[in-house]
Amino acid sequence: MKIVSFNVNGIKARLPRLLEYLAEEAPDVVCLQELKSADDGLPVRDIDAAGYGAVWHGQKGFNGVAILARGATPVLRQKGLAGEAEDDQSRYIEAEVGGLIVASIYLPNGNPQPGPKFDYKLRWFDRLRAHATALLAEERAVVLAGDYNVIPNDDDTYSVAAMADDALMQPQSRASYRALLAQGWTDALRTRHCHGGVWTFWDYQAGAWQRDAGFRIDHLLLSPVAADRLIDAGVDKAHRGREKASDHAPTWARLRGG
């Protein structure tokens, strides 16, 4: 089972690339982030015609997450996270697919920092950890896939100096990510590429793609039951180099059948 996390950076603008990816790679589950579309504007028919069922949590103009399943319709479990009733940003969706619990996550960026956006990022992380604890208690195969907007380690970026002041690499952001892992989650990509140097994002600015000046912020975290089924993990990097591509590349983990 190939499970993919893919920040599409606008599903309407990237729909040709997304459909191309589904046709060429035939992933079993795809967790999308940054849809930038309200529910009534989502390309539901196009995704269905491609052979994928889906559950959606859209938002006009920004944010938005979804879970796609090949040849099946995910069973929705939850939209959003508890703990901050006034938070109306579409950043979390959770569903069951073939006995697997899957979440698509779009964690806040947090820039500029310090400031209210960074504070929100850290509060959101706290709420995610609280929910993750409950998921682990179910003792099932769970995958938390998404754009975490965290560069966990120095070797997860092309340049520590260039990113030093960014919210993605602040000590508090990294500490929040480490605290999540410490619950018992396995970082699939890091497990398979333990020496770093694997990027999932390349900015559109300053020729970042051409210079391979990227960093790793898209992660798939596996519960112990799911981690026992891990075969491999990687990045479908070539898709980032296509015309009008997202600035993220599809990032994936492959699990044995349960």
XYZ file of N, CA and C in Angstrom:
774
model
N 0.853 -1.192 0.000
C 0.000 0.000 0.000
C 0.884 1.234 0.000
N 0.746 2.062 -1.034
C 1.517 3.298 -1.128
C 0.656 4.464 -0.653
N 1.118 5.134 0.398
C 0.411 6.263 0.991
C 1.230 7.514 0.744
N 0.596 8.525 0.171
C 1.302 9.716 -0.287
C 0.800 10.955 0.442
N 1.713 11.826 0.803
C 1.381 13.170 1.265
C 1.781 14.149 0.173
N 0.853 15.018 -0.220
C 1.116 15.895 -1.361
C 0.454 17.250 -1.125
N 1.262 18.254 -0.819
C 0.787 19.640 -0.769
C 0.727 20.142 -2.210
N -0.490 20.328 -2.712
C -0.660 20.657 -4.132
C -0.565 22.148 -4.414
N -0.588 22.983 -3.363
C -0.471 24.434 -3.542
C -1.529 24.960 -4.513
N -2.789 24.601 -4.230
C -3.904 25.062 -5.059
C -4.387 23.959 -5.987
N -5.466 23.283 -5.630
C -5.878 22.117 -6.401
C -6.402 22.481 -7.785
N -6.975 23.654 -7.934
C -7.456 24.053 -9.255
C -6.281 24.324 -10.193
N -5.283 25.016 -9.691
C -4.118 25.335 -10.518
C -3.290 24.090 -10.836
N -3.270 23.114 -9.932
C -2.411 21.926 -10.102
C -3.190 20.683 -10.530
N -4.473 20.835 -10.846
C -5.265 19.649 -11.158
C -4.659 18.797 -12.267
N -4.158 19.378 -13.374
C -3.534 18.529 -14.398
C -2.359 17.722 -13.864
N -1.550 18.337 -12.996
C -0.412 17.627 -12.426
C -0.881 16.534 -11.455
N -1.915 16.820 -10.685
C -2.423 15.821 -9.752
C -2.994 14.627 -10.495
N -3.815 14.866 -11.504
C -4.393 13.766 -12.277
C -3.305 12.963 -12.984
N -2.289 13.662 -13.452
C -1.135 13.005 -14.080
C -0.438 12.086 -13.080
N -0.272 12.585 -11.865
C 0.393 11.799 -10.827
C -0.424 10.553 -10.485
N -1.716 10.711 -10.329
C -2.575 9.574 -10.010
C -2.519 8.518 -11.116
N -2.523 8.967 -12.365
C -2.505 8.028 -13.490
C -1.170 7.299 -13.599
N -0.070 8.017 -13.374
C 1.253 7.431 -13.567
C 1.705 6.567 -12.389
N 1.407 7.001 -11.187
C 1.942 6.332 -10.004
C 0.931 5.409 -9.324
N -0.365 5.646 -9.554
C -1.442 4.829 -8.973
C -1.265 4.591 -7.476
N -1.050 5.641 -6.679
C -0.938 5.438 -5.230
C -2.265 4.954 -4.656
N -2.201 4.251 -3.548
C -3.420 3.717 -2.930
C -4.165 4.773 -2.121
N -3.418 5.621 -1.428
C -4.002 6.682 -0.609
C -3.190 7.945 -0.828
N -3.885 9.066 -1.020
C -3.204 10.346 -1.207
C -3.797 11.367 -0.240
N -2.952 11.939 0.604
C -3.350 12.994 1.522
C -2.932 14.333 0.921
N -3.910 15.165 0.611
C -3.641 16.449 -0.032
C -3.700 17.568 0.994
N -2.873 18.587 0.775
C -2.905 19.795 1.599
C -2.894 21.037 0.710
N -3.294 22.132 1.326
C -3.321 23.454 0.686
C -4.164 23.427 -0.598
N -5.408 22.998 -0.446
C -6.332 22.952 -1.580
C -6.659 24.344 -2.106
N -6.787 25.314 -1.208
C -7.125 26.697 -1.566
C -8.454 26.775 -2.310
N -9.415 26.004 -1.879
C -10.726 26.005 -2.525
C -11.797 25.628 -1.521
N -12.954 26.303 -1.613
C -14.104 25.903 -0.811
C -14.646 24.577 -1.321
N -15.425 23.907 -0.494
C -15.942 22.588 -0.855
C -16.725 22.601 -2.159
N -17.482 23.679 -2.390
C -18.326 23.702 -3.591
C -17.539 23.948 -4.871
N -16.245 24.224 -4.754
C -15.423 24.446 -5.940
C -14.398 23.363 -6.192
N -14.466 22.280 -5.430
C -13.484 21.207 -5.549
C -13.763 20.326 -6.768
N -12.737 19.777 -7.385
C -12.900 18.978 -8.608
C -13.298 17.532 -8.312
N -14.414 17.376 -7.644
C -14.844 16.052 -7.192
C -15.031 15.104 -8.375
N -15.650 15.581 -9.453
C -15.916 14.722 -10.610
C -14.621 14.267 -11.278
N -13.649 15.155 -11.366
C -12.373 14.794 -11.991
C -11.652 13.715 -11.185
N -11.681 13.853 -9.874
C -11.029 12.872 -9.016
C -11.762 11.530 -9.093
N -13.080 11.592 -9.117
C -13.867 10.369 -9.242
C -13.596 9.676 -10.581
N -13.505 10.468 -11.642
C -13.228 9.895 -12.969
C -11.851 9.254 -13.035
N -10.940 9.724 -12.191
C -9.596 9.152 -12.140
C -9.560 7.843 -11.351
N -10.695 7.473 -10.751
C -10.766 6.218 -10.025
C -10.554 6.332 -8.534
N -10.711 7.547 -8.001
C -10.460 7.776 -6.577
C -11.694 8.328 -5.879
N -12.026 7.716 -4.738
C -12.991 8.310 -3.839
C -12.277 9.283 -2.922
N -13.016 10.191 -2.315
C -12.353 11.222 -1.518
C -13.264 11.764 -0.424
N -12.640 12.246 0.630
C -13.297 13.085 1.624
C -12.529 14.398 1.671
N -13.264 15.499 1.828
C -12.698 16.833 1.660
C -12.990 17.718 2.855
N -12.084 18.651 3.088
C -12.294 19.706 4.100
C -11.688 20.978 3.521
N -12.446 21.621 2.635
C -11.927 22.768 1.896
C -12.095 24.083 2.633
N -11.467 25.103 2.072
C -11.585 26.463 2.599
C -11.245 27.433 1.482
N -12.065 28.420 1.305
C -11.895 29.349 0.194
C -10.578 30.108 0.301
N -9.770 30.030 -0.745
C -8.591 30.874 -0.867
C -7.319 30.365 -0.229
N -7.438 29.526 0.815
C -6.228 29.027 1.469
C -6.568 27.794 2.305
N -5.524 27.140 2.810
C -5.669 25.913 3.599
C -6.405 24.834 2.803
N -7.102 23.948 3.487
C -7.845 22.877 2.843
C -7.058 21.587 2.769
N -7.714 20.472 3.176
C -7.077 19.155 3.186
C -8.062 18.118 2.657
N -7.536 16.999 2.182
C -8.374 15.934 1.641
C -7.646 14.607 1.745
N -8.424 13.521 1.672
C -7.872 12.167 1.607
C -8.524 11.457 0.439
N -7.693 10.941 -0.475
C -8.147 10.207 -1.655
C -7.770 8.741 -1.502
N -8.640 7.849 -2.012
C -8.353 6.414 -1.970
C -8.675 5.806 -3.325
N -7.756 4.999 -3.834
C -7.939 4.383 -5.149
C -8.981 3.268 -5.067
N -10.024 3.419 -5.859
C -11.058 2.398 -5.932
C -11.924 2.255 -4.703
N -11.916 3.250 -3.850
C -12.706 3.175 -2.615
C -13.033 4.581 -2.141
N -13.992 4.679 -1.240
C -14.311 5.961 -0.625
C -13.866 5.934 0.831
N -12.959 6.806 1.232
C -12.544 6.841 2.637
C -13.752 7.078 3.550
N -13.719 6.468 4.715
C -14.789 6.651 5.698
C -14.368 7.760 6.658
N -15.035 8.892 6.564
C -14.656 10.060 7.359
C -14.793 9.782 8.852
N -13.753 10.146 9.587
C -13.765 10.041 11.051
C -13.853 11.405 11.721
N -13.132 12.393 11.161
C -13.053 13.671 11.868
C -12.553 14.769 10.944
N -13.103 15.963 11.137
C -12.572 17.177 10.519
C -12.195 18.141 11.632
N -10.994 18.712 11.542
C -10.542 19.662 12.543
C -10.077 18.992 13.824
N -9.470 19.808 14.702
C -8.966 19.341 15.988
C -9.667 20.077 17.120
N -9.940 19.372 18.181
C -10.543 19.985 19.355
C -9.527 20.865 20.081
N -10.053 21.734 20.950
C -9.181 22.493 21.831
C -9.129 23.981 21.583
N -9.697 24.447 20.475
C -9.700 25.878 20.179
C -10.938 26.156 19.319
N -12.063 26.348 19.985
C -13.370 26.390 19.323
C -13.452 27.458 18.237
N -12.721 28.543 18.399
C -12.800 29.645 17.431
C -11.936 29.409 16.192
N -11.177 28.331 16.164
C -10.302 28.040 15.032
C -11.126 27.444 13.888
N -11.260 28.197 12.799
C -12.053 27.723 11.665
C -11.191 27.405 10.445
N -9.883 27.250 10.644
C -8.993 26.955 9.523
C -9.016 25.456 9.204
N -9.143 25.129 7.922
C -9.262 23.733 7.474
C -7.875 23.123 7.322
N -7.426 22.456 8.384
C -6.047 21.958 8.415
C -5.941 20.478 8.805
N -7.043 19.830 9.136
C -6.969 18.436 9.585
C -8.197 17.668 9.116
N -7.965 16.493 8.540
C -9.045 15.574 8.208
C -8.538 14.159 8.437
N -9.435 13.294 8.907
C -9.053 11.931 9.283
C -10.099 10.955 8.765
N -9.642 9.830 8.238
C -10.558 8.840 7.677
C -9.967 7.446 7.808
N -10.816 6.452 7.575
C -10.373 5.057 7.502
C -10.371 4.606 6.048
N -9.297 3.930 5.678
C -9.165 3.374 4.332
C -8.604 1.966 4.468
N -9.389 0.978 4.100
C -8.904 -0.398 4.122
C -8.339 -0.833 5.449
N -8.983 -0.452 6.539
C -8.524 -0.832 7.867
C -7.441 0.057 8.446
N -6.971 1.027 7.676
C -5.922 1.961 8.109
C -6.563 3.302 8.483
N -6.127 3.880 9.577
C -6.542 5.248 9.932
C -5.522 6.205 9.341
N -5.998 7.157 8.552
C -5.118 8.104 7.862
C -5.580 9.521 8.158
N -4.639 10.407 8.437
C -4.937 11.825 8.610
C -4.123 12.639 7.614
N -4.759 13.659 7.065
C -4.065 14.635 6.233
C -3.948 15.925 7.035
N -2.724 16.407 7.174
C -2.400 17.500 8.093
C -1.719 18.639 7.346
N -2.201 19.856 7.591
C -1.522 21.052 7.074
C -1.258 21.972 8.254
N -0.106 21.775 8.868
C 0.235 22.516 10.067
C 0.556 23.971 9.727
N 0.191 24.913 10.592
C 0.464 26.327 10.309
C 1.945 26.604 10.055
N 2.196 27.556 9.159
C 3.565 27.937 8.814
C 4.255 28.637 9.976
N 3.595 29.614 10.571
C 4.127 30.283 11.752
C 4.924 31.544 11.514
N 5.184 31.885 10.249
C 5.899 33.128 9.964
C 4.922 34.303 9.856
N 5.364 35.502 10.257
C 6.675 35.812 10.846
C 6.721 35.431 12.326
N 7.900 35.144 12.763
C 8.108 34.814 14.176
C 9.156 35.745 14.759
N 9.010 36.115 16.031
C 7.893 35.783 16.916
C 6.638 36.582 16.550
N 5.502 36.138 17.087
C 4.265 36.834 16.814
C 3.080 35.891 16.913
N 1.871 36.415 16.658
C 0.653 35.613 16.835
C 0.574 34.399 15.919
N 1.143 34.480 14.711
C 1.095 33.326 13.813
C 1.967 32.189 14.334
N 3.091 32.533 14.925
C 3.967 31.511 15.498
C 3.333 30.912 16.755
N 2.691 31.749 17.545
C 1.999 31.261 18.740
C 0.896 30.278 18.349
N 0.165 30.614 17.288
C -0.896 29.725 16.789
C -0.322 28.394 16.332
N 0.818 28.441 15.653
C 1.475 27.210 15.203
C 1.760 26.285 16.386
N 2.306 26.843 17.455
C 2.668 26.025 18.614
C 1.427 25.495 19.333
N 0.375 26.319 19.419
C -0.870 25.837 20.020
C -1.471 24.717 19.186
N -1.404 24.845 17.862
C -1.957 23.824 16.969
C -1.190 22.512 17.146
N 0.116 22.628 17.293
C 0.947 21.450 17.545
C 0.524 20.754 18.840
N 0.246 21.542 19.879
C -0.195 20.974 21.156
C -1.496 20.202 20.969
N -2.416 20.763 20.198
C -3.703 20.103 19.962
C -3.518 18.823 19.143
N -2.596 18.858 18.182
C -2.319 17.657 17.406
C -1.756 16.558 18.294
N -0.840 16.913 19.168
C -0.252 15.908 20.061
C -1.306 15.293 20.976
N -2.231 16.104 21.458
C -3.289 15.575 22.313
C -4.138 14.564 21.546
N -4.468 14.872 20.310
C -5.268 13.945 19.508
C -4.454 12.711 19.136
N -3.182 12.900 18.851
C -2.317 11.770 18.501
C -2.217 10.769 19.641
N -2.234 11.257 20.862
C -2.226 10.365 22.022
C -3.440 9.452 22.010
N -4.605 10.023 21.698
C -5.831 9.232 21.641
C -5.778 8.210 20.504
N -5.178 8.594 19.379
C -5.054 7.656 18.269
C -4.156 6.483 18.628
N -3.056 6.754 19.286
C -2.160 5.671 19.692
C -2.854 4.698 20.640
N -3.746 5.231 21.460
C -4.450 4.385 22.421
C -5.344 3.354 21.739
N -5.696 3.591 20.477
C -6.518 2.633 19.737
C -5.722 1.396 19.313
N -4.390 1.504 19.361
C -3.497 0.391 19.019
C -3.808 -0.180 17.637
N -3.911 0.727 16.671
C -4.192 0.360 15.284
C -3.126 0.949 14.371
N -3.174 0.572 13.109
C -2.279 1.157 12.113
C -2.777 2.549 11.767
N -1.963 3.564 12.063
C -2.329 4.966 11.837
C -1.189 5.649 11.096
N -1.536 6.494 10.124
C -0.554 7.305 9.417
C -0.978 8.765 9.514
N -0.125 9.597 10.086
C -0.339 11.038 10.147
C 0.532 11.666 9.058
N -0.094 11.992 7.934
C 0.646 12.434 6.748
C 0.349 13.896 6.466
N 1.392 14.645 6.137
C 1.100 16.027 5.778
C 2.294 16.938 5.709
N 1.963 18.200 5.491
C 2.935 19.285 5.499
C 2.966 19.828 6.919
N 4.003 19.449 7.653
C 4.123 19.845 9.055
C 4.760 21.223 9.218
N 5.302 21.776 8.153
C 5.986 23.068 8.233
C 7.034 23.084 9.344
N 7.751 21.974 9.449
C 8.868 21.859 10.393
C 10.032 21.173 9.683
N 11.201 21.766 9.764
C 12.453 21.144 9.330
C 13.054 20.505 10.574
N 12.952 19.184 10.742
C 13.293 18.581 12.030
C 14.767 18.639 12.411
N 15.664 18.512 11.407
C 17.099 18.393 11.690
C 17.897 19.294 10.764
N 19.118 19.615 11.164
C 19.962 20.469 10.328
C 20.205 19.859 8.948
N 20.281 18.522 8.863
C 20.530 17.906 7.568
C 19.259 17.692 6.748
N 18.161 18.312 7.203
C 16.913 18.322 6.432
C 16.745 19.613 5.645
N 17.801 20.405 5.539
C 17.745 21.635 4.749
C 19.054 21.837 3.990
N 18.944 22.506 2.852
C 20.133 22.786 2.045
C 21.054 23.766 2.738
N 20.492 24.626 3.632
C 21.300 25.652 4.278
C 20.710 26.009 5.634
N 21.411 25.646 6.688
C 20.970 26.015 8.029
C 20.966 27.530 8.188
N 21.969 28.180 7.658
C 22.067 29.639 7.800
C 20.905 30.338 7.120
N 20.518 29.875 5.932
C 19.438 30.515 5.185
C 18.100 30.388 5.894
N 17.917 29.311 6.673
C 16.625 29.058 7.311
C 16.624 29.365 8.800
N 17.712 29.904 9.306
C 17.892 30.041 10.755
C 16.804 30.865 11.429
N 16.306 31.893 10.753
C 15.300 32.768 11.361
C 13.872 32.395 10.994
N 13.708 31.340 10.218
C 12.387 30.933 9.758
C 11.658 30.144 10.837
N 10.329 30.297 10.892
C 9.521 29.580 11.877
C 9.647 28.073 11.717
N 9.967 27.611 10.510
C 10.053 26.179 10.246
C 11.191 25.513 11.006
N 12.174 26.300 11.427
C 13.371 25.717 12.035
C 13.660 26.270 13.420
N 12.701 26.927 14.035
C 12.925 27.444 15.383
C 12.981 26.309 16.404
N 13.712 26.487 17.479
C 13.814 25.440 18.499
C 12.454 24.971 19.013
N 11.493 25.910 19.137
C 10.168 25.528 19.639
C 9.446 24.625 18.643
N 9.597 24.915 17.343
C 8.971 24.086 16.317
C 9.562 22.682 16.341
N 10.867 22.613 16.399
C 11.532 21.311 16.434
C 11.190 20.547 17.703
N 11.112 21.249 18.822
C 10.777 20.587 20.085
C 9.363 20.008 20.037
N 8.443 20.731 19.406
C 7.074 20.239 19.277
C 7.033 18.983 18.423
N 7.816 18.967 17.354
C 7.868 17.799 16.487
C 8.491 16.610 17.224
N 9.565 16.859 17.941
C 10.219 15.786 18.693
C 9.293 15.226 19.778
N 8.511 16.105 20.403
C 7.578 15.654 21.433
C 6.506 14.746 20.835
N 6.099 15.047 19.609
C 5.145 14.184 18.920
C 5.764 12.814 18.645
N 6.971 12.803 18.105
C 7.661 11.542 17.840
C 7.854 10.734 19.126
N 8.122 11.421 20.214
C 8.403 10.750 21.476
C 7.206 9.974 22.020
N 6.020 10.267 21.510
C 4.843 9.494 21.909
C 4.928 8.045 21.412
N 5.747 7.849 20.361
C 5.874 6.515 19.793
C 5.668 6.445 18.295
N 5.647 7.609 17.644
C 5.476 7.662 16.195
C 6.815 7.485 15.487
N 6.788 6.897 14.298
C 7.975 6.690 13.478
C 7.921 7.601 12.263
N 8.959 8.395 12.073
C 9.106 9.246 10.892
C 9.574 8.350 9.743
N 8.637 8.022 8.828
C 8.919 7.012 7.798
C 10.098 7.400 6.917
N 10.111 8.637 6.449
C 11.167 9.046 5.523
C 12.531 9.066 6.215
N 12.560 9.551 7.429
C 13.821 9.600 8.179
C 14.347 8.192 8.473
N 13.423 7.269 8.718
C 13.817 5.896 8.988
C 14.524 5.270 7.795
N 14.049 5.575 6.601
C 14.622 4.996 5.390
C 15.801 5.799 4.849
N 15.917 7.062 5.240
C 17.003 7.934 4.768
C 17.591 8.640 5.993
N 18.284 7.879 6.802
C 18.690 8.356 8.122
C 19.780 9.415 8.088
N 20.441 9.609 6.951
C 21.514 10.596 6.874
C 21.048 11.944 6.326
N 19.738 12.100 6.126
C 19.214 13.379 5.669
C 19.506 13.642 4.200
N 19.444 14.926 3.834
C 19.720 15.314 2.462
C 18.604 14.984 1.481
N 17.418 14.693 1.992
C 16.254 14.386 1.157
C 15.250 15.522 1.303
N 14.963 16.199 0.198
C 14.068 17.353 0.252
C 12.665 16.983 -0.235
N 11.666 17.703 0.277
C 10.284 17.546 -0.198
C 9.718 18.857 -0.723
N 10.431 19.969 -0.535
C 9.948 21.307 -0.914
C 11.092 22.111 -1.506
N 10.780 22.822 -2.607
C 11.711 23.750 -3.246
C 10.933 25.001 -3.575
N 11.359 26.135 -3.032
C 10.658 27.401 -3.258
C 10.669 27.774 -4.730
N 9.666 28.558 -5.128
C 9.623 29.058 -6.499
C 10.654 30.164 -6.732
N 11.153 30.762 -5.663
C 12.025 31.922 -5.772
C 13.492 31.520 -5.909
N 14.259 32.423 -6.499
C 15.734 32.355 -6.512
C 16.284 31.055 -7.104
N 15.539 30.469 -8.030
C 16.036 29.265 -8.686
C 16.275 28.107 -7.751
N 15.454 27.995 -6.708
C 15.669 26.965 -5.692
C 15.627 25.556 -6.280
N 14.690 25.322 -7.188
C 14.603 23.984 -7.795
C 15.843 23.683 -8.630
N 16.254 24.627 -9.430
C 17.412 24.429 -10.303
C 18.689 24.218 -9.487
N 18.780 24.839 -8.328
C 19.961 24.706 -7.460
C 19.830 23.546 -6.475
N 18.685 22.879 -6.483
C 18.363 21.843 -5.496
C 18.486 22.402 -4.081
N 18.027 23.635 -3.908
C 18.047 24.291 -2.599
C 16.699 24.068 -1.918
N 16.520 22.875 -1.400
C 15.248 22.507 -0.798
C 15.377 22.149 0.669
N 14.278 21.686 1.218
C 14.289 21.180 2.578
C 13.122 20.217 2.787
N 13.123 19.534 3.917
C 12.133 18.497 4.202
C 11.143 18.998 5.236
N 9.889 19.164 4.813
C 8.835 19.577 5.748
C 7.586 18.702 5.630
N 7.568 17.774 4.664
C 6.433 16.871 4.479
C 6.794 15.531 5.099
N 5.983 15.078 6.047
C 6.329 13.911 6.847
C 5.160 12.940 6.929
N 5.482 11.654 7.006
C 4.493 10.626 7.277
C 4.905 9.922 8.564
N 4.104 10.115 9.606
C 4.393 9.525 10.906
C 3.519 8.291 11.097
N 4.142 7.196 11.523
C 3.479 5.908 11.616
C 3.336 5.477 13.072
N 2.152 4.989 13.427
C 1.972 4.366 14.735
C 2.790 3.080 14.787
N 3.026 2.525 15.978
C 3.822 1.291 16.048
C 3.273 0.164 15.184
N 1.960 0.010 15.119
C 1.382 -1.050 14.294
C 1.667 -0.794 12.812
N 1.561 0.458 12.388
C 1.870 0.797 10.999
C 3.360 0.687 10.724
N 4.190 1.111 11.675
C 5.648 1.062 11.488
C 6.129 -0.368 11.281
N 5.462 -1.320 11.902
C 5.829 -2.729 11.714
C 5.592 -3.186 10.280
N 4.779 -2.447 9.552
C 4.452 -2.810 8.169
C 5.245 -1.995 7.148
N 6.133 -1.104 7.605
C 6.871 -0.226 6.688
C 7.835 -1.023 5.812
N 7.708 -0.807 4.504
C 8.611 -1.418 3.523
C 9.630 -0.405 3.031
N 9.155 0.793 2.707
C 10.045 1.806 2.133
C 9.365 3.165 2.238
N 10.145 4.221 2.010
C 9.618 5.587 1.978
C 10.508 6.418 1.071
N 9.925 7.415 0.434
C 10.703 8.233 -0.485
C 9.950 9.446 -0.968
N 10.519 10.106 -1.956
C 9.952 11.319 -2.543
C 9.911 11.145 -4.058
N 8.767 11.383 -4.655
C 8.658 11.350 -6.117
C 9.099 12.711 -6.663
N 10.405 12.920 -6.563
C 10.995 14.234 -6.814
C 10.767 14.739 -8.228
N 10.772 13.859 -9.217
C 10.673 14.292 -10.615
C 9.405 15.091 -10.886
N 8.355 14.840 -10.122
C 7.092 15.554 -10.361
C 7.196 17.034 -9.997
N 8.168 17.395 -9.153
C 8.365 18.819 -8.828
C 8.920 19.590 -10.020
N 9.593 18.908 -10.938
C 10.236 19.577 -12.061
C 9.337 19.775 -13.278
N 8.083 19.374 -13.188
C 7.201 19.495 -14.338
C 6.598 20.894 -14.441
N 6.048 21.188 -15.604
C 5.496 22.523 -15.860
C 4.343 22.822 -14.909
N 4.391 24.004 -14.311
C 3.353 24.475 -13.391
C 3.100 23.479 -12.259
N 4.186 22.929 -11.735
C 4.098 21.971 -10.636
C 3.925 22.697 -9.305
N 3.470 21.955 -8.301
C 3.493 22.458 -6.938
C 4.942 22.668 -6.507
N 5.143 23.479 -5.456
C 6.488 23.641 -4.912
C 6.863 22.500 -3.961
N 5.929 21.589 -3.712
C 6.196 20.366 -2.960
C 6.214 19.177 -3.908
N 6.979 18.159 -3.572
C 6.938 16.897 -4.299
C 6.149 15.877 -3.495
N 5.453 14.968 -4.157
C 4.744 13.915 -3.429
C 5.728 13.079 -2.605
N 5.383 12.891 -1.339
C 6.223 12.176 -0.381
C 5.450 10.948 0.091
N 6.096 9.795 0.167
C 5.326 8.576 0.355
C 5.973 7.565 1.300
N 5.116 6.690 1.791
C 5.543 5.504 2.537
C 4.795 4.308 1.970
N 5.469 3.188 1.890
C 4.833 1.963 1.418
C 4.763 0.958 2.562
N 3.548 0.454 2.799
C 3.306 -0.488 3.889
C 2.849 -1.836 3.341
N 3.225 -2.892 4.029
C 2.679 -4.204 3.712
C 1.188 -4.236 4.060
N 0.458 -5.062 3.352
C -0.963 -5.202 3.646
C -1.199 -5.703 5.061
N -2.284 -5.194 5.673
C -2.551 -5.605 7.046
C -3.376 -6.878 7.108
